Short mmCIF file of C-alpha atoms in Angstrom, two decimals:
data_model
loop_
_atom_site.label_atom_id
_atom_site.label_comp_id
_atom_site.label_asym_id
_atom_site.label_seq_id
_atom_site.Cartn_x
_atom_site.Cartn_y
_atom_site.Cartn_z
CA MET A 1 -31.12 6.96 31.14
CA GLU A 2 -30.12 3.84 32.99
CA PRO A 3 -32.71 1.81 34.80
CA THR A 4 -33.24 2.90 38.45
CA ASN A 5 -32.32 -0.49 40.02
CA PRO A 6 -31.26 -2.73 37.28
CA SER A 7 -30.17 -6.35 38.20
CA SER A 8 -26.51 -7.26 37.09
CA THR A 9 -28.18 -9.84 34.78
CA ASP A 10 -30.19 -7.06 32.90
CA LYS A 11 -26.96 -4.84 32.85
CA TRP A 12 -24.25 -7.12 31.53
CA THR A 13 -24.74 -9.81 28.95
CA GLU A 14 -22.68 -11.65 26.32
CA ILE A 15 -19.30 -11.13 28.32
CA GLU A 16 -16.57 -12.76 26.19
CA HIS A 17 -12.77 -12.83 26.86
CA LEU A 18 -10.60 -11.59 23.89
CA PRO A 19 -7.11 -13.19 24.59
CA GLU A 20 -5.50 -11.65 21.65
CA TRP A 21 -6.17 -8.27 23.00
CA ASP A 22 -4.81 -8.89 26.46
CA GLU A 23 -2.16 -6.59 27.83
CA GLU A 24 0.75 -6.89 30.11
CA PHE A 25 -1.33 -6.50 33.31
CA TYR A 26 -4.89 -6.61 32.03
CA GLU A 27 -7.40 -9.01 30.45
CA VAL A 28 -9.70 -7.47 27.75
CA TYR A 29 -13.37 -8.44 27.24
CA THR A 30 -16.19 -7.45 25.04
CA ALA A 31 -19.79 -7.44 26.50
CA LYS A 32 -23.16 -5.72 26.17
CA LYS A 33 -24.00 -3.10 28.89
CA TYR A 34 -27.78 -2.51 28.77
CA GLY A 35 -27.80 -4.06 25.25
CA LYS A 36 -25.07 -1.81 23.97
CA TRP A 37 -21.56 -3.33 23.15
CA VAL A 38 -18.63 -2.04 25.13
CA MET A 39 -15.23 -3.12 25.84
CA MET A 40 -13.58 -3.73 29.18
CA LYS A 41 -10.14 -4.28 30.65
CA THR A 42 -9.48 -5.63 34.19
CA LEU A 43 -6.53 -6.64 36.21
CA ARG A 44 -5.23 -10.21 35.49
CA PRO A 45 -6.18 -12.51 38.53
CA GLN A 46 -2.77 -12.58 39.89
CA PHE A 47 -2.61 -8.75 40.27
CA LYS A 48 -6.38 -8.15 41.45
CA ASP A 49 -5.50 -8.22 45.10
CA ASP A 50 -2.19 -6.27 44.94
CA PRO A 51 -2.84 -2.67 46.21
CA ARG A 52 0.10 -1.42 43.58
CA PHE A 53 -1.92 -2.84 40.69
CA GLN A 54 -5.14 -1.39 42.01
CA SER A 55 -3.62 1.79 42.30
CA MET A 56 -2.36 1.48 38.74
CA ILE A 57 -5.59 0.81 37.05
CA GLU A 58 -7.31 3.59 38.99
CA LYS A 59 -4.56 5.92 37.83
CA GLU A 60 -4.94 4.87 34.16
CA PHE A 61 -8.52 5.53 34.36
CA ASP A 62 -7.94 9.12 35.84
CA VAL A 63 -5.32 9.89 33.03
CA ARG A 64 -7.37 8.56 30.01
CA TYR A 65 -10.81 9.59 31.06
CA ASN A 66 -10.51 13.06 29.69
CA LEU A 67 -8.75 12.05 26.39
CA ALA A 68 -10.72 12.68 23.24
CA HIS A 69 -9.16 11.75 19.93
CA PRO A 70 -10.67 9.58 16.97
CA GLY A 71 -7.56 7.72 16.89
CA ILE A 72 -7.68 6.54 20.61
CA ILE A 73 -9.97 4.19 22.17
CA MET A 74 -12.34 6.26 24.52
CA ILE A 75 -12.92 5.42 28.30
CA ASN A 76 -16.46 5.85 29.69
CA ASP A 77 -16.54 4.44 33.02
CA PHE A 78 -14.82 2.40 35.88
CA GLU A 79 -17.02 0.08 37.77
CA ASP A 80 -17.54 -3.50 39.12
CA VAL A 81 -18.55 -6.09 36.71
CA PRO A 82 -19.87 -9.41 38.14
CA GLY A 83 -17.49 -12.18 37.87
CA LEU A 84 -14.66 -9.90 36.60
CA GLY A 85 -14.28 -7.20 39.39
CA ARG A 86 -13.19 -3.52 38.77
CA CYS A 87 -13.10 -2.76 35.03
CA ILE A 88 -12.19 0.25 32.79
CA ILE A 89 -15.20 0.51 30.43
CA THR A 90 -14.41 1.72 26.95
CA ASP A 91 -16.09 2.15 23.55
CA ASP A 92 -16.51 -0.90 21.45
CA VAL A 93 -13.76 -0.88 18.87
CA TYR A 94 -13.95 -4.55 17.92
CA GLY A 95 -11.98 -5.20 14.93
CA GLU A 96 -8.40 -6.63 14.04
CA SER A 97 -5.06 -5.89 15.35
CA LEU A 98 -2.11 -5.09 13.20
CA ARG A 99 -0.31 -7.98 14.59
CA LYS A 100 -3.01 -10.33 13.38
CA LEU A 101 -3.07 -8.72 9.92
CA ILE A 102 0.70 -9.33 9.72
CA THR A 103 0.52 -12.81 10.95
CA GLU A 104 -2.05 -13.71 8.47
CA ASN A 105 -0.38 -11.75 5.53
CA ARG A 106 -3.33 -9.59 5.12
CA VAL A 107 -1.70 -6.21 5.43
CA GLU A 108 -2.79 -3.90 2.65
CA GLN A 109 -1.89 -0.41 1.32
CA LYS A 110 -4.99 1.06 3.03
CA HIS A 111 -3.54 -0.29 6.56
CA LEU A 112 -0.10 1.44 5.61
CA ASP A 113 -1.72 4.76 4.57
CA LYS A 114 -3.56 4.93 8.04
CA ILE A 115 -0.42 4.06 9.99
CA CYS A 116 1.15 7.15 8.21
CA THR A 117 -1.69 9.42 8.88
CA GLN A 118 -4.19 8.48 11.63
CA MET A 119 -1.52 6.83 13.85
CA ILE A 120 0.77 9.95 13.50
CA ASP A 121 -2.26 12.10 14.34
CA ALA A 122 -2.81 10.03 17.66
CA MET A 123 0.91 9.96 18.51
CA ASP A 124 0.94 13.72 18.27
CA TYR A 125 -2.00 14.09 20.45
CA ILE A 126 -0.60 11.78 23.05
CA GLN A 127 2.67 13.86 23.20
CA LEU A 128 0.85 17.24 23.29
CA ASN A 129 -0.97 15.79 26.39
CA HIS A 130 2.30 14.53 27.88
CA ILE A 131 0.82 10.98 28.38
CA VAL A 132 3.21 8.44 29.53
CA HIS A 133 2.41 5.00 27.87
CA LEU A 134 4.01 1.59 27.02
CA PRO A 135 5.70 1.27 23.64
CA ILE A 136 3.03 1.31 20.90
CA LYS A 137 3.34 -1.95 18.99
CA PRO A 138 1.35 -3.96 16.40
CA GLU A 139 -0.56 -5.77 19.07
CA THR A 140 -2.07 -2.30 20.36
CA ILE A 141 -3.05 -0.98 16.99
CA ILE A 142 -6.57 -1.99 15.90
CA PHE A 143 -8.43 -1.48 12.58
CA THR A 144 -12.16 -1.40 13.38
CA GLU A 145 -14.40 -3.95 11.81
CA ASN A 146 -16.66 -2.03 9.65
CA ILE A 147 -14.96 1.22 8.71
CA GLY A 148 -11.27 0.13 9.08
CA ASN A 149 -10.22 3.17 11.14
CA LEU A 150 -7.00 2.86 13.07
CA LYS A 151 -7.48 2.98 17.02
CA LEU A 152 -4.84 2.78 19.66
CA ILE A 153 -5.29 0.85 22.78
CA ASP A 154 -3.26 0.75 25.90
CA VAL A 155 -2.15 4.39 25.29
CA GLY A 156 -1.45 5.91 28.76
CA PHE A 157 -1.06 5.15 32.47
CA ASP A 158 0.42 8.35 33.80
CA GLN A 159 0.57 12.18 32.76
CA LYS A 160 3.60 14.43 33.13
CA GLU A 161 3.78 18.26 33.18
CA THR A 162 6.10 18.07 30.22
CA LEU A 163 7.62 15.18 28.16
CA SER A 164 11.37 14.88 27.85
CA PRO A 165 13.12 14.54 24.43
CA ALA A 166 13.78 10.99 25.20
CA ASP A 167 10.01 10.41 25.58
CA ALA A 168 9.21 11.98 22.23
CA THR A 169 12.20 10.05 20.34
CA ASP A 170 11.00 6.79 21.95
CA ASP A 171 7.70 7.19 20.19
CA ILE A 172 9.45 7.70 16.85
CA TYR A 173 11.64 4.65 17.26
CA CYS A 174 8.51 2.58 17.89
CA PHE A 175 6.84 4.03 14.87
CA GLY A 176 9.86 3.00 12.95
CA LYS A 177 9.65 -0.59 13.94
CA ILE A 178 5.87 -0.71 13.23
CA LEU A 179 6.53 0.98 9.82
CA SER A 180 9.29 -1.29 8.83
CA GLU A 181 7.31 -4.44 9.61
CA THR A 182 4.41 -3.24 7.88
CA LEU A 183 6.47 -2.40 4.67
CA ASP A 184 7.84 -5.99 4.78
CA HIS A 185 3.97 -6.95 3.97
CA VAL A 186 3.25 -4.06 1.42
CA PRO A 187 5.51 -4.71 -1.51
CA ASP A 188 4.29 -1.85 -3.75
CA ALA A 189 4.70 0.72 -1.07
CA PRO A 190 6.19 4.09 -1.88
CA SER A 191 10.12 3.76 -1.73
CA HIS A 192 10.77 6.75 0.55
CA LEU A 193 8.97 5.09 3.44
CA ARG A 194 11.65 2.59 3.90
CA LYS A 195 14.07 5.55 4.28
CA VAL A 196 11.85 7.01 6.78
CA ALA A 197 11.76 3.89 8.75
CA GLU A 198 15.62 3.57 8.69
CA LYS A 199 15.79 7.11 10.06
CA CYS A 200 13.33 6.40 12.82
CA LEU A 201 15.36 3.20 13.88
CA GLN A 202 18.85 4.98 14.12
CA GLU A 203 20.60 3.97 17.23
CA LYS A 204 21.38 7.40 18.24
CA PRO A 205 18.33 9.39 19.14
CA SER A 206 19.70 12.52 17.78
CA ASP A 207 20.01 10.95 14.49
CA ARG A 208 16.34 10.20 14.26
CA TYR A 209 13.59 12.78 13.72
CA ARG A 210 13.35 15.44 16.12
CA SER A 211 9.60 15.52 16.47
CA ILE A 212 6.22 14.23 15.32
CA HIS A 213 6.01 17.19 13.03
CA GLU A 214 9.39 16.47 11.20
CA LEU A 215 8.29 12.88 10.96
CA ARG A 216 4.88 13.91 9.42
CA MET A 217 6.76 16.00 6.97
CA ALA A 218 8.98 13.19 5.84
CA LEU A 219 6.21 10.77 5.34
CA ALA A 220 4.54 13.25 3.04
CA LYS A 221 7.97 13.98 1.23
CA ARG A 222 7.90 17.68 2.42
CA SER A 223 10.50 19.70 4.14
CA ASP A 224 10.24 22.91 6.25
CA ASN A 225 13.69 23.84 4.53
CA ARG A 226 12.22 23.54 1.13
CA LEU A 227 9.18 25.74 2.14
CA TYR A 228 11.51 28.37 3.61
CA LEU A 229 13.60 28.27 0.36
CA ALA A 230 10.34 28.66 -1.99
CA VAL A 231 9.30 31.63 0.15
CA ILE A 232 12.68 33.23 -0.14
CA ILE A 233 12.83 32.74 -3.89
CA PHE A 234 9.39 34.34 -4.17
CA ILE A 235 10.38 37.28 -2.11
CA LEU A 236 13.68 37.91 -4.11
CA ILE A 237 11.70 37.73 -7.45
CA ALA A 238 9.13 40.13 -6.19
CA ALA A 239 11.90 42.59 -5.11
CA GLY A 240 13.65 42.32 -8.40
CA LEU A 241 10.30 43.15 -10.35
CA LEU A 242 9.74 46.12 -8.01
CA ILE A 243 13.28 47.38 -8.55
CA TRP A 244 12.79 46.94 -12.30
CA LEU A 245 9.49 48.76 -12.16
CA GLY A 246 11.12 51.70 -10.17
CA ALA A 247 13.77 52.23 -12.63
CA THR A 248 11.50 52.39 -15.64
CA ASN A 249 11.34 56.17 -16.04
CA PHE A 250 10.11 56.51 -12.35
CA SER A 251 6.54 56.77 -13.73
CA ARG A 252 3.51 54.62 -12.82
CA PRO A 253 3.42 51.59 -15.15
CA SER A 254 0.84 51.02 -17.64
CA SER A 255 -2.11 48.76 -16.92
CA ALA A 256 -0.59 46.08 -19.19
CA ALA A 257 2.68 46.27 -17.36
CA THR A 258 0.94 46.01 -14.11
CA ASP A 259 -1.02 42.87 -15.20
CA THR A 260 2.26 41.43 -16.41
CA ILE A 261 3.87 41.88 -12.94
CA LYS A 262 0.79 40.44 -11.12
CA LYS A 263 0.85 37.36 -13.51
CA THR A 264 4.58 36.86 -13.08
CA LEU A 265 4.26 37.01 -9.27
CA TYR A 266 1.40 34.69 -9.18
CA THR A 267 3.02 32.31 -11.42
CA THR A 268 6.25 32.22 -9.29
CA HIS A 269 4.23 31.77 -6.26
CA ILE A 270 2.44 28.76 -7.62
CA GLN A 271 5.64 27.11 -8.90
CA SER A 272 7.26 27.67 -5.51
CA ILE A 273 4.33 26.03 -3.76
CA ASN A 274 4.30 23.09 -6.34
CA HIS A 275 7.97 22.63 -5.88
CA VAL A 276 7.49 22.18 -2.14
CA CYS A 277 4.57 19.86 -2.37
#
């Protein structure tokens, strides 16, 4: 519980500007609030007195406050901070941006893996909640300091009732740019990822992946069509065995024959699944 009448000195300490995290309209800071590390974003000085931008930061707080996903920085509060003005207060996710890792040539396979999994999960969540956001880029992808988990910052300033196909495919295009640049620094990456990036970057939106689900399947080298084909093959083989069984003296099969049929169906099913995976 917070103190009843805390002084601003007790409440906010060790406030530090983080220029590399700054966004187009915001400055980003780290600080301790009652001794606990948090992060803050506030309007740049040239925008602070403009009602349009004041409304913008309030809208972003309203949109993002109820978002809850491990791949997205969490918003906790919206309050005045001495010397900074009105700030959005978020969890502390201090770490390094993908841009910094790329610039310093320190990108590793582990970062690529999380871009292909954790970032995809976060993008899916953003789209499911119809969040309007600026393009995701290496500067807004953070890998936390201790565990190295991926977090997205600057992920939304408005919310729609539905997202248009263009909104969805724009995210896929941005992912392609990030994936392509990351692959340039991970020479031993799986070869199919370059093809995935190229498809994401197609000039015509209709030539890109149609959804995050389809993109996720491509990253995992899986296909809905292959899954459907495996199921059809299994059904056809099962039907063939049943027809053969019915044509054999129209009698109940022996225990051995039944075991053979079950074993055949099981083996076919496993082979089908392995073919898909």
